[in-house]
Short mmCIF file of C-alpha atoms in Angstrom, two decimals:
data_model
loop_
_atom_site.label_atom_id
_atom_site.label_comp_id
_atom_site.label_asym_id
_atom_site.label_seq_id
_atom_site.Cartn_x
_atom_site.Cartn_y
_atom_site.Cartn_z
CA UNK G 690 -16.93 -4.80 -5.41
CA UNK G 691 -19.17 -2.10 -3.38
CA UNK G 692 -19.74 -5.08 -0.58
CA UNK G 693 -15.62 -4.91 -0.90
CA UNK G 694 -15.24 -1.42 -0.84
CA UNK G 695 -17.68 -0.71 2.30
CA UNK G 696 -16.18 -3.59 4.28
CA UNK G 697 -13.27 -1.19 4.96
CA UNK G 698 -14.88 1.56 6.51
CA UNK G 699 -17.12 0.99 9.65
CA UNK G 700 -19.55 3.28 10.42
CA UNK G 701 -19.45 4.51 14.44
CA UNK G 702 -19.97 7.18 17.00
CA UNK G 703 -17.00 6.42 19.37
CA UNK G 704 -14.25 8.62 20.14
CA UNK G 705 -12.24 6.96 17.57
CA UNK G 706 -14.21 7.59 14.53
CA UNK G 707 -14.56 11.43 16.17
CA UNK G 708 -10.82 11.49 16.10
CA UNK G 709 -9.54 14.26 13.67
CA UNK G 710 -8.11 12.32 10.99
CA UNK G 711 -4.94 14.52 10.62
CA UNK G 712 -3.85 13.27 14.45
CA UNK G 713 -4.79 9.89 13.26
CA UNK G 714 -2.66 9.95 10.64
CA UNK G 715 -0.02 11.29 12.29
CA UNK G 716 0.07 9.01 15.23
CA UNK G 717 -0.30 5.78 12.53
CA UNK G 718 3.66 5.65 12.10
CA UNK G 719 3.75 6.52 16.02
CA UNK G 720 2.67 3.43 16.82
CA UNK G 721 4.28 1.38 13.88
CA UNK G 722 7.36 2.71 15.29
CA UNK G 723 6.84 1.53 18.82
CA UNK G 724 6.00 -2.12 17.59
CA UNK G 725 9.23 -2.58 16.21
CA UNK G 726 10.52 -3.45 19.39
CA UNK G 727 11.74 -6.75 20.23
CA UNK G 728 10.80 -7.00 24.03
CA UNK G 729 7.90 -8.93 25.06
CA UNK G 730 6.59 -6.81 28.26
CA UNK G 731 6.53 -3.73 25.42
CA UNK G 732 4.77 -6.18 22.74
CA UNK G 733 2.30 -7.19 26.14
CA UNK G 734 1.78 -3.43 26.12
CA UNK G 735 1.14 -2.71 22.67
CA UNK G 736 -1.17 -5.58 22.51
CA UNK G 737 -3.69 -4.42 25.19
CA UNK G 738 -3.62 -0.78 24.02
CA UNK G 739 -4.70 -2.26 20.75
CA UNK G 740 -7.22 -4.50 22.11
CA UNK G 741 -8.63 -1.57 24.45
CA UNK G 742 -8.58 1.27 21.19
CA UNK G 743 -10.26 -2.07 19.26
CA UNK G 744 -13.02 -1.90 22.07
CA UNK G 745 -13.36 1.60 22.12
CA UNK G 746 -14.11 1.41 18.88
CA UNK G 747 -16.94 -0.94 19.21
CA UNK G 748 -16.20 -3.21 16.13
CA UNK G 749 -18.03 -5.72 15.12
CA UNK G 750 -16.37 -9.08 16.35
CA UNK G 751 -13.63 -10.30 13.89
CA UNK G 752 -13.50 -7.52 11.75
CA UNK G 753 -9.85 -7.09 12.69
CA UNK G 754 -8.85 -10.75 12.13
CA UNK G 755 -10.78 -11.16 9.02
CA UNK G 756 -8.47 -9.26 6.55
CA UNK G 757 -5.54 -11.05 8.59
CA UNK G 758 -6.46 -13.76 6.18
CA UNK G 759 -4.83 -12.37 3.34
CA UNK G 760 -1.58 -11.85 5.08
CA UNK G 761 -1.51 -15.84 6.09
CA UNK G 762 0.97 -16.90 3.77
CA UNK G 763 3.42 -14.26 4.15
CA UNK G 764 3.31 -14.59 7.66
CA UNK G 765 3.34 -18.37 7.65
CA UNK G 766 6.40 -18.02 5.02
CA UNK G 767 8.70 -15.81 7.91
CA UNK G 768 7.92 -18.02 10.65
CA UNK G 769 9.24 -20.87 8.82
CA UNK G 770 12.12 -18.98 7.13
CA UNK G 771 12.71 -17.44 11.10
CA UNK G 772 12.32 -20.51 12.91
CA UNK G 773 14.25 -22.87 10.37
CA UNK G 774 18.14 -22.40 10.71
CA UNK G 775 20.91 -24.04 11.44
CA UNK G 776 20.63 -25.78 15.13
CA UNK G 777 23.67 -25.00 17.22
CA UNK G 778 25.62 -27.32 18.67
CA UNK G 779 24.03 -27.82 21.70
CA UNK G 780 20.89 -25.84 21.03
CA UNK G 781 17.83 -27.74 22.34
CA UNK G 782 15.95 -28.71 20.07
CA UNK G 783 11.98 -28.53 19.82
CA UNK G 784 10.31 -31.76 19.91
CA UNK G 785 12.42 -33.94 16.35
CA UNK G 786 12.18 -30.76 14.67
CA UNK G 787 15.58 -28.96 13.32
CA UNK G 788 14.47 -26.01 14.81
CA UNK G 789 15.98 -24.69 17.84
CA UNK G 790 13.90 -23.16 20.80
CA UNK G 791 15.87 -19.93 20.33
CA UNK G 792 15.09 -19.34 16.93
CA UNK G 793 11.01 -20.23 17.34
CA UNK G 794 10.88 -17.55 19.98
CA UNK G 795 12.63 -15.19 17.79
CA UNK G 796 10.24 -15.99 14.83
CA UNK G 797 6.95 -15.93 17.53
CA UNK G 798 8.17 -12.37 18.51
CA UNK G 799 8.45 -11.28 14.80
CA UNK G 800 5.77 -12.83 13.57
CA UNK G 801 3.52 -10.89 16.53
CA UNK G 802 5.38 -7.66 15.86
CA UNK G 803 3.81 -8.22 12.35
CA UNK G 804 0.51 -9.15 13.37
CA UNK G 805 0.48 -5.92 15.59
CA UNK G 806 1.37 -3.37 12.68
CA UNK G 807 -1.26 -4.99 10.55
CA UNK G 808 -3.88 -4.62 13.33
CA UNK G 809 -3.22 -1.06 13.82
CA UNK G 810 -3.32 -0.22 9.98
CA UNK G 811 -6.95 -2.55 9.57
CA UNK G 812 -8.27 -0.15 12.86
CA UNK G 813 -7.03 3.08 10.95
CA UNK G 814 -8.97 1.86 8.04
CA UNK G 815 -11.88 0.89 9.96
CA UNK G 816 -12.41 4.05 12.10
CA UNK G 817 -11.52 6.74 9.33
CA UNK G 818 -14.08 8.09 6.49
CA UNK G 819 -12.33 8.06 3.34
CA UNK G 820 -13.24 11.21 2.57
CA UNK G 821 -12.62 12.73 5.93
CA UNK G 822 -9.03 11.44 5.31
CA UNK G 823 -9.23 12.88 1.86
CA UNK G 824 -10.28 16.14 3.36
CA UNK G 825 -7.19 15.39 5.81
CA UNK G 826 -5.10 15.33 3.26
CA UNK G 827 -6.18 18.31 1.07
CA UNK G 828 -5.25 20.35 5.05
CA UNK G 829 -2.13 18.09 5.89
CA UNK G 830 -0.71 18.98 2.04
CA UNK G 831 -1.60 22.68 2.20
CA UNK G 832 1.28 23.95 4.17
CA UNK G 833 4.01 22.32 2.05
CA UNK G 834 5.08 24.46 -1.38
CA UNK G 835 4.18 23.76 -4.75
CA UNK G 836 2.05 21.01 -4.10
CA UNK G 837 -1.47 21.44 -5.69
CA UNK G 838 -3.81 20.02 -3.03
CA UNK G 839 -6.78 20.56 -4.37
CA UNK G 840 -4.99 18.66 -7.78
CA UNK G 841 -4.43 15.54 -5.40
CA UNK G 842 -7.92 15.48 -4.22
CA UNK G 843 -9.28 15.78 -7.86
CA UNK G 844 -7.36 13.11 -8.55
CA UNK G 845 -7.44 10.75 -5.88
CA UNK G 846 -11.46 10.95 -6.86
CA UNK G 847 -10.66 10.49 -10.82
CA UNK G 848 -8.18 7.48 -9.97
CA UNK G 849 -11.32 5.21 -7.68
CA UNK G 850 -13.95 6.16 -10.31
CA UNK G 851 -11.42 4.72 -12.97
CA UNK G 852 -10.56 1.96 -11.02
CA UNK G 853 -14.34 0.73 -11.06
CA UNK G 854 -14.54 1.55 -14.69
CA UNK G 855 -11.39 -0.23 -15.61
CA UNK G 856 -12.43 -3.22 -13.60
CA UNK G 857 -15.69 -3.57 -15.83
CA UNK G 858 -13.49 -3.00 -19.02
CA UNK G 859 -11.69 -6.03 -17.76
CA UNK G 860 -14.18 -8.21 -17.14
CA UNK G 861 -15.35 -7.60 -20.85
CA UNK G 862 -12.08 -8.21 -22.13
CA UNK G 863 -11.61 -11.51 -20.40
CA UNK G 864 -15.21 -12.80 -21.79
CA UNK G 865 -14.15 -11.37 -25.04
CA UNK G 866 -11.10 -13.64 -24.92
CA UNK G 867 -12.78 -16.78 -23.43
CA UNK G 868 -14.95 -16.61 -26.59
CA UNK G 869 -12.22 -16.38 -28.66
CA UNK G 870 -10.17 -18.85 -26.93
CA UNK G 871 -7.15 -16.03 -26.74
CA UNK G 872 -6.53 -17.27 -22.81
CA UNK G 873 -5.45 -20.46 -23.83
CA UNK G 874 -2.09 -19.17 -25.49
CA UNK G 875 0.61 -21.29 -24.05
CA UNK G 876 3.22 -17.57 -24.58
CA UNK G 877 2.96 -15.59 -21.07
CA UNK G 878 3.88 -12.71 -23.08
CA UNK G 879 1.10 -13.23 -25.71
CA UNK G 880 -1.63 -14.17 -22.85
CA UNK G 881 -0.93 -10.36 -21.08
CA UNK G 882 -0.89 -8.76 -24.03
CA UNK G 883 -4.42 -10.37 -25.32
CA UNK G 884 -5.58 -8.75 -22.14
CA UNK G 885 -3.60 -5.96 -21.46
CA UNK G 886 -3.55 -4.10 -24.74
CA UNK G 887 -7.53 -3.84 -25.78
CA UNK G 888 -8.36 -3.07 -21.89
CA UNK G 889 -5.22 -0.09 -22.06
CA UNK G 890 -6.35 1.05 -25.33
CA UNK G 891 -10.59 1.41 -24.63
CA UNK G 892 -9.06 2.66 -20.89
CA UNK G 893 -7.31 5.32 -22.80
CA UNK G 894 -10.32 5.86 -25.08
CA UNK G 895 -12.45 6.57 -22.05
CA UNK G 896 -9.85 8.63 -20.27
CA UNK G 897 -9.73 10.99 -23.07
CA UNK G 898 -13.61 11.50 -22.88
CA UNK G 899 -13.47 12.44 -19.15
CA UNK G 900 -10.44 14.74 -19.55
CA UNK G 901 -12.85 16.57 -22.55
CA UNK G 902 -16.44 16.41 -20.21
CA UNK G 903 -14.00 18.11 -17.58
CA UNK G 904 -12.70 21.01 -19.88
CA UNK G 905 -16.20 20.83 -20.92
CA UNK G 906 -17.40 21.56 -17.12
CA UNK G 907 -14.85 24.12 -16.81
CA UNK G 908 -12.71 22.42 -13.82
CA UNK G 909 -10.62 24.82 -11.59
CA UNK G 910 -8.30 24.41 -8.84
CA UNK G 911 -9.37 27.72 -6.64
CA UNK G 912 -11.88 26.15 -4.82
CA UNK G 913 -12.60 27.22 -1.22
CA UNK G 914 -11.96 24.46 1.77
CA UNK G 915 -12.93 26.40 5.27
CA UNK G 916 -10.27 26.15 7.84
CA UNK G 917 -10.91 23.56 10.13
CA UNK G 918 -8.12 24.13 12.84
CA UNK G 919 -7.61 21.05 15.35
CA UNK G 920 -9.21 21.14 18.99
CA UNK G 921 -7.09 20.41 21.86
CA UNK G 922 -8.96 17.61 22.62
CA UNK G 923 -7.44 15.72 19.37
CA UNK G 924 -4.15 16.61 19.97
CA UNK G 925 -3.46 15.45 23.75
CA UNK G 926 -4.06 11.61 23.12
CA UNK G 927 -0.87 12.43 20.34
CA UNK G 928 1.34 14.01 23.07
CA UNK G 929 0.40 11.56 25.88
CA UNK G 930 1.63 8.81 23.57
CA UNK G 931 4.67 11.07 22.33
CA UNK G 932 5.41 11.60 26.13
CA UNK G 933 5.51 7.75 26.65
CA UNK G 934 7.23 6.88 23.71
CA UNK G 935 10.20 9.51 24.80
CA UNK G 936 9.99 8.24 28.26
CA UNK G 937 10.34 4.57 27.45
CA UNK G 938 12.76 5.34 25.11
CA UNK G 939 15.93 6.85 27.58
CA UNK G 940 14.63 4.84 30.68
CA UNK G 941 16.42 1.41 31.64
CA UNK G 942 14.44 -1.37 30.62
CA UNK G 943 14.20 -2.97 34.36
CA UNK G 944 12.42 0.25 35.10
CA UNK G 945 9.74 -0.24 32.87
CA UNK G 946 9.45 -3.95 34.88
CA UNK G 947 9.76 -2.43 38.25
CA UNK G 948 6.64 0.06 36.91
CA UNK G 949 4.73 -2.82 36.12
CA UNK G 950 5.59 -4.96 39.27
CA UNK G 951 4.81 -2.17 41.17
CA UNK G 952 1.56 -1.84 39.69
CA UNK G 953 0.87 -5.31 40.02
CA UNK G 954 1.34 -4.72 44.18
CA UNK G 955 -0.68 -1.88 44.41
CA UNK G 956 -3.17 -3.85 42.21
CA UNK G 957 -2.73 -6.69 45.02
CA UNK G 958 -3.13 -4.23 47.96
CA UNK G 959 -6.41 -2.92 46.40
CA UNK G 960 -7.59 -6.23 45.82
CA UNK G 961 -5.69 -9.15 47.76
CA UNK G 962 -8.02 -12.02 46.70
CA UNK G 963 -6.87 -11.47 42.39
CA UNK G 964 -3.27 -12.12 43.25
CA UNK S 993 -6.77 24.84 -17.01
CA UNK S 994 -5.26 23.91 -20.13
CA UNK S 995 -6.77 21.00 -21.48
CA UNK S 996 -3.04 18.93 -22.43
CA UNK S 997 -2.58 19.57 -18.59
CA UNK S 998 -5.91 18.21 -17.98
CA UNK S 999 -5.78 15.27 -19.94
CA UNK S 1000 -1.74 14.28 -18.53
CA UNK S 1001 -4.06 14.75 -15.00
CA UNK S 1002 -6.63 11.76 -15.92
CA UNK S 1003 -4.08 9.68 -17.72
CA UNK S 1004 -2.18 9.69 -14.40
CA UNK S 1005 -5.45 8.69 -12.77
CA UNK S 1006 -5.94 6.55 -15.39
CA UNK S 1007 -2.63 4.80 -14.96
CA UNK S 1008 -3.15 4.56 -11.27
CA UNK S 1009 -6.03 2.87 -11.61
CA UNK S 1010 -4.80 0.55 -13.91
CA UNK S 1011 -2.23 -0.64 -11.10
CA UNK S 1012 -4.59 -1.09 -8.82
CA UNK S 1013 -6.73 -3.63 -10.84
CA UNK S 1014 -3.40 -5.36 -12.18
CA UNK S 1015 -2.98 -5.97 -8.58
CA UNK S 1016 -6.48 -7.48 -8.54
CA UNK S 1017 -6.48 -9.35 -11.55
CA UNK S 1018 -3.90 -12.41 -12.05
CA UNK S 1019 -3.22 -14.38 -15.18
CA UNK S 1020 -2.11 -18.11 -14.30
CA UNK S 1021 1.00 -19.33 -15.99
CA UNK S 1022 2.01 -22.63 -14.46
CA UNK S 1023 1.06 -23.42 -10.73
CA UNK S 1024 1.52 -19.35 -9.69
CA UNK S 1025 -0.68 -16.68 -11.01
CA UNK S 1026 1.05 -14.00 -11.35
CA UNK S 1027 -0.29 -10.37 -11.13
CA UNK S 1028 0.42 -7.49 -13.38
CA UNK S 1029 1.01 -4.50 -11.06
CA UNK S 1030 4.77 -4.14 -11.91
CA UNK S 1031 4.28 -4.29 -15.45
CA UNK S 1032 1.53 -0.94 -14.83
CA UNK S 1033 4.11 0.50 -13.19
CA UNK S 1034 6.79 0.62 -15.90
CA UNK S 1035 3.90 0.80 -18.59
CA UNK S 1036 3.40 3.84 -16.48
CA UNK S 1037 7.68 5.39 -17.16
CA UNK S 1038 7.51 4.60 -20.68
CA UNK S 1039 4.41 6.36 -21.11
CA UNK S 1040 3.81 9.42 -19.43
CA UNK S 1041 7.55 9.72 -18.49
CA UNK S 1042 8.99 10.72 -15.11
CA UNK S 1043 7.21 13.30 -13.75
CA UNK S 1044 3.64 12.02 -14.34
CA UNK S 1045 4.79 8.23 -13.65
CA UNK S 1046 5.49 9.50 -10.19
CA UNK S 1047 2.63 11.11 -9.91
CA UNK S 1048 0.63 8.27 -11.00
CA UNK S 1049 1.99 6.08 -8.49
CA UNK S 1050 1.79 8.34 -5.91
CA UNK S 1051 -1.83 8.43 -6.17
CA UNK S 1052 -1.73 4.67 -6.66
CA UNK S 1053 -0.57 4.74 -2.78
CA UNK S 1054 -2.79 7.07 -1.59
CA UNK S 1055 -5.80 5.73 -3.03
CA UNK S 1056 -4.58 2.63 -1.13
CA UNK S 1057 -4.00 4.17 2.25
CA UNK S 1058 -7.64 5.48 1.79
CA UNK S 1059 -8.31 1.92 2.08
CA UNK S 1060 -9.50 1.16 -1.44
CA UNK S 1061 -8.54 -2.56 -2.27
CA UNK S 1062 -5.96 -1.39 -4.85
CA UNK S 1063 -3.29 -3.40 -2.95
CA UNK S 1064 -2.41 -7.18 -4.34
CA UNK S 1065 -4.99 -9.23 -3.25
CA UNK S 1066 -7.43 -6.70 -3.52
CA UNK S 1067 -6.17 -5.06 0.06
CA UNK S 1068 -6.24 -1.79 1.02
CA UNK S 1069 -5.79 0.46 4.16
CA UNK S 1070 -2.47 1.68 6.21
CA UNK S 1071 -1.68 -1.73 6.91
CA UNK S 1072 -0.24 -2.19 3.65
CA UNK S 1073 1.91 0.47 3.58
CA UNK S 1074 3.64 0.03 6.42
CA UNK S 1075 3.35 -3.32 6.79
CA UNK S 1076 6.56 -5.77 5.49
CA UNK S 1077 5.83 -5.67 2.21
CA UNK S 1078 5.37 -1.06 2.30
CA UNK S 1079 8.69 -0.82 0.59
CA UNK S 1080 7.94 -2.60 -2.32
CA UNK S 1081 4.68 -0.51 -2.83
CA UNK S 1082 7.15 2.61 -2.25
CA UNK S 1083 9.68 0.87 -4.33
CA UNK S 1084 6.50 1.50 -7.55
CA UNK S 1085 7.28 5.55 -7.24
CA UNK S 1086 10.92 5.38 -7.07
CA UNK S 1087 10.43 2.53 -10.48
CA UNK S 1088 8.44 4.71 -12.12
CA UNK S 1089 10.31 7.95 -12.19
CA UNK S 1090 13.61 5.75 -12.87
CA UNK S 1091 11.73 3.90 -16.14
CA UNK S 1092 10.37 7.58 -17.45
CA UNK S 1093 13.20 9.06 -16.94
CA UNK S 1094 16.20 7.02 -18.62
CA UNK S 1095 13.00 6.28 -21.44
CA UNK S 1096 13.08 9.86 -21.99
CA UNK S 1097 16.56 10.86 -21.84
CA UNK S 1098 16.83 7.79 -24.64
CA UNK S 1099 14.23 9.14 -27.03
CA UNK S 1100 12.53 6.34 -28.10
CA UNK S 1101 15.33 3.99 -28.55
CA UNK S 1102 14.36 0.54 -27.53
CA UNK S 1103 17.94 0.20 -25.88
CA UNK S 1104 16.92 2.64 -23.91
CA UNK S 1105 13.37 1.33 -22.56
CA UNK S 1106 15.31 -2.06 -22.66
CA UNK S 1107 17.60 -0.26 -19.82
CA UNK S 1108 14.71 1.46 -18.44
CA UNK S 1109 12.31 -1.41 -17.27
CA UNK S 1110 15.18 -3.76 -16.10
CA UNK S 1111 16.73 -0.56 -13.77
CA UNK S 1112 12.97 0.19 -13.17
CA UNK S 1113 12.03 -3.33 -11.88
CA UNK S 1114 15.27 -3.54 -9.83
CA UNK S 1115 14.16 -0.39 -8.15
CA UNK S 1116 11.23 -1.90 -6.71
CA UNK S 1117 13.86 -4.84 -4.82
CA UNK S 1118 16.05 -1.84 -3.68
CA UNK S 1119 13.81 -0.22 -1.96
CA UNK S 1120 11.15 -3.80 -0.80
CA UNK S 1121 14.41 -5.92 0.29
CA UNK S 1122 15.99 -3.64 2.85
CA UNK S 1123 12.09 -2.87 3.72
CA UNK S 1124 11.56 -7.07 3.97
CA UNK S 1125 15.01 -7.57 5.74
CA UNK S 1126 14.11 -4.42 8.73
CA UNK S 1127 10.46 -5.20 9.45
CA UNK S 1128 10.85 -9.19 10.13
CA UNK S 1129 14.81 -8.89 10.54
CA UNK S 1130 15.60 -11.20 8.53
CA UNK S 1131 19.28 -12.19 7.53
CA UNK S 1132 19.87 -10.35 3.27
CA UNK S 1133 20.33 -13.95 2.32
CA UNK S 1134 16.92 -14.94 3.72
CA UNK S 1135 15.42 -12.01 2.53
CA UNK S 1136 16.27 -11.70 -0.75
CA UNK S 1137 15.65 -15.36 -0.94
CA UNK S 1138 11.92 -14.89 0.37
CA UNK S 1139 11.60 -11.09 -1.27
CA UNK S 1140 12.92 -11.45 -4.83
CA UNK S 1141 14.13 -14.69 -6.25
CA UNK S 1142 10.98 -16.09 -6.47
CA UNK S 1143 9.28 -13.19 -8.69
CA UNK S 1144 12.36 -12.68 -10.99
CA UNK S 1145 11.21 -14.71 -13.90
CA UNK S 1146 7.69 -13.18 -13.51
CA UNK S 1147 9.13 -9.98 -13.59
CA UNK S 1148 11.20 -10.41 -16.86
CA UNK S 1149 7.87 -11.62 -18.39
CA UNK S 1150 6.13 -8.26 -17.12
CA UNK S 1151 9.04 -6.36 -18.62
CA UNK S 1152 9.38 -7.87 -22.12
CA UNK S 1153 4.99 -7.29 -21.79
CA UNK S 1154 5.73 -3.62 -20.81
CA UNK S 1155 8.04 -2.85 -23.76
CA UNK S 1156 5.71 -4.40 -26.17
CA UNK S 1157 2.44 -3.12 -24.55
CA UNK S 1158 4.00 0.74 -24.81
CA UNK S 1159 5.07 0.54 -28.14
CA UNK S 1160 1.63 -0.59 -29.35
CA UNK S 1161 -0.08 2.03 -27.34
CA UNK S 1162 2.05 5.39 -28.16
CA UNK S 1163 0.31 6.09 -31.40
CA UNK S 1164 -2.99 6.11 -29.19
CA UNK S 1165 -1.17 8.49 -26.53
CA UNK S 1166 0.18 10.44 -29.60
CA UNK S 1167 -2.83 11.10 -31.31
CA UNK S 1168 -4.91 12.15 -27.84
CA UNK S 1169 -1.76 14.80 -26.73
CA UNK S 1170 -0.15 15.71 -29.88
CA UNK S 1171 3.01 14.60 -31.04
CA UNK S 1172 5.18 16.25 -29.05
CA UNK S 1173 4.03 15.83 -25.43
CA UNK S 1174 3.91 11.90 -26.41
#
């Protein structure tokens, strides 16, 4: 569980581990937003400022992919729901399959729209301390009424120590049953409760001890966090991206390809022999 | 601060946590193995009501975004959240207020948690569905074929398991915050 646990964090010196977390987390759904689009040449776009922010970060090679793995089957289950529907009358067809070439392109673009938000979520994870985020969120919580932030940080800390606790309970419980063959019930019902109900009620048990050895420790909420105001620095990457997004949003599509052609001569007159 | 406050705190931390290893752990019944987050998150309504069931799975999402694998399949990070399947892990706040609150407004009656985990589980569809249908634009028909069909007899076994699992534990809850905040 610790190997688990540290495999999401990756320690780093770059820019984007620097990063205050709060911009981070703000430009997260930035970016989600942006990859909901449906046009390749944007998609092309997103996918090389990913790959460059990946670099900049100096992960270790397939670190990104890796937890990709879990997401296989879902992803494998849209493309074929996508791609799969009713060929049109004179749709062409790919290869014998009943799958038109309209409706695999459409899939392909979802299924990389997909891949993209994943990617940027895995790099969030993988460049952000969880306790600087923490911290983040204590700050990023503050301004907003009647919400106790130094409550949610208690508690986000209670809720992973539990979780480790409760996953040893667990384990015991499940060995308990094995040896009293309780996991061999053929009633669903019967089989959850067998495991449910002694792991809720020695869960409670403990919880009730740790709420006492707090009262006991004489827990407060006025603690003291210093203000740690964000540098300019943090911010302009946020309003560069804000700019674009703005930009690309109330332009004409061709002008976004004329941009790029027109990049791709001047990248020709610099150097005539790559084109 | 008060110690009943203090111990609804932990038992919403408690709760939380207890999501995030149903998500983890998976009981096999038939060729699927079905995991037991949902049924946390009604356990959740019927027992510390709305307020703290929120609250509970509230954390349960930010302890996830932190990137603790508390996610199903032991995942974790922002990728979950707003990936496809973010609305259904939304869809867990929205289920638990709904479940605590018609369970409370009921007092104690099982028609009422009856009510309560069947609204409760169809909150999380309301909310993952549309989520599903918007982030791989899917037709309804396709999503709620690939979203929800497939988990709605799991999901009735979860509640029935929910129902029985919080009447068996109240006494517990009872005799830890008195009688009256139970």
């Amino acid at each position: 569980m610790v190997q688990r646990l540290a495999l999401h964090y990756v320690p780093g010196e770059t820019f984007l581990h620097r990063w205050d977390p709060r911009c981070k987390l703000l430009g997260l759904p930035a970016i989600a937003a942006f990859s909901l689009t449906r046009d390749p040449i944007q998609l092309v776009i997103v996918s090389f400022t990913l790959a460059a922010l990946a670099g900049a970060a100096r992960l270790p090679p397939g670190l990104l992919l890796r937890p990709l793995r879990g997401w296989l089957w879902l992803l494998a289950l849209v493309l074929v729901v996508q791609a799969y529907t009713a060929p049109e009358p004179g749709a062409s067809m790919v290869s014998r399959l009943p799958v038109s070439a309209a409706s695999l392109e459409s899939a392909a673009i979802t299924i990389w729209r997909l891949v993209l938000m994943l990617l940027f979520g895995i790099l969030f994870t993988a460049v952000t301390r969880p306790a600087e985020l923490r911290d983040a969120l204590v700050r990023l919580l503050r301004p907003l009424p009647l919400v106790p932030e130094w409550r949610i940080a208690l508690m986000a800390v209670l809720t992973l120590r539990l979780f480790t606790l409760v996953l040893d309970l667990a384990y015991e419980v499940r060995l308990a049953n094995r040896a009293r063959l309780a996991d061999l019930s053929r009633s669903p019902v019967r089989r959850m409760r067998a495991l449910v109900l002694p792991l809720a009620r020695r869960a409670l048990i403990r919880a009730d001890d740790l709420a006492l050895a707090l009262a006991a420790r004489g827990y407060r909420e006025d603690l003291y966090l210093p203000p740690a105001p964000v540098a300019v620095a943090d911010w302009l990457p946020l309003v560069v991206y804000a700019a674009l997004m703005i930009g690309w949003r109330f332009w004409d599509l061709p002008a976004i390809d004329d941009l790029i052609h027109a990049g791709l001569r001047w990248a020709a007159l610099i150097c005539p022999g790559c084109f | 601060m008060p110690l009943p406050l203090l111990k609804r705190i932990v038992l919403a931390c408690l709760l939380a946590a207890l999501t995030g290893v149903g998500a983890v752990i998976a009981i096999p019944i038939g060729p699927v193995p079905i995991v037991l987050t949902n049924l946390f998150v009604l356990l959740a309504g019927l027992l510390l009501g709305s307020r703290w069931a929120m609250a509970a799975m509230g954390l349960y999402l930010l302890v996830g975004a932190l990137g603790f694998p508390v996610f199903a399949g032991a995942g974790g990070g922002m990728a979950h959240l707003i990936g496809p399947t973010g609305g259904y892990l939304f869809g867990f706040v929205v289920a638990g207020g709904l479940t605590g609150l018609i369970a409370e407004t009921g007092n104690k009656r099982l028609t009422a948690q009856v009510i309560a985990v069947l609204l409760g589980s169809l909150a999380i569809y309301a909310i993952g569905v549309p989520w599903l249908k918007m982030a791989t634009q899917m037709s309804w028909v396709k999503a709620i074929a690939v979203g929800a069909l497939p988990f709605l007899p799991g999901d009735v076994v979860k509640a029935v398991a929910a129902l029985s699992l919080a009447r068996a534990l109240k006494p517990i809850l009872e005799r830890q915050l008195g009688p009256a905040a139970a």
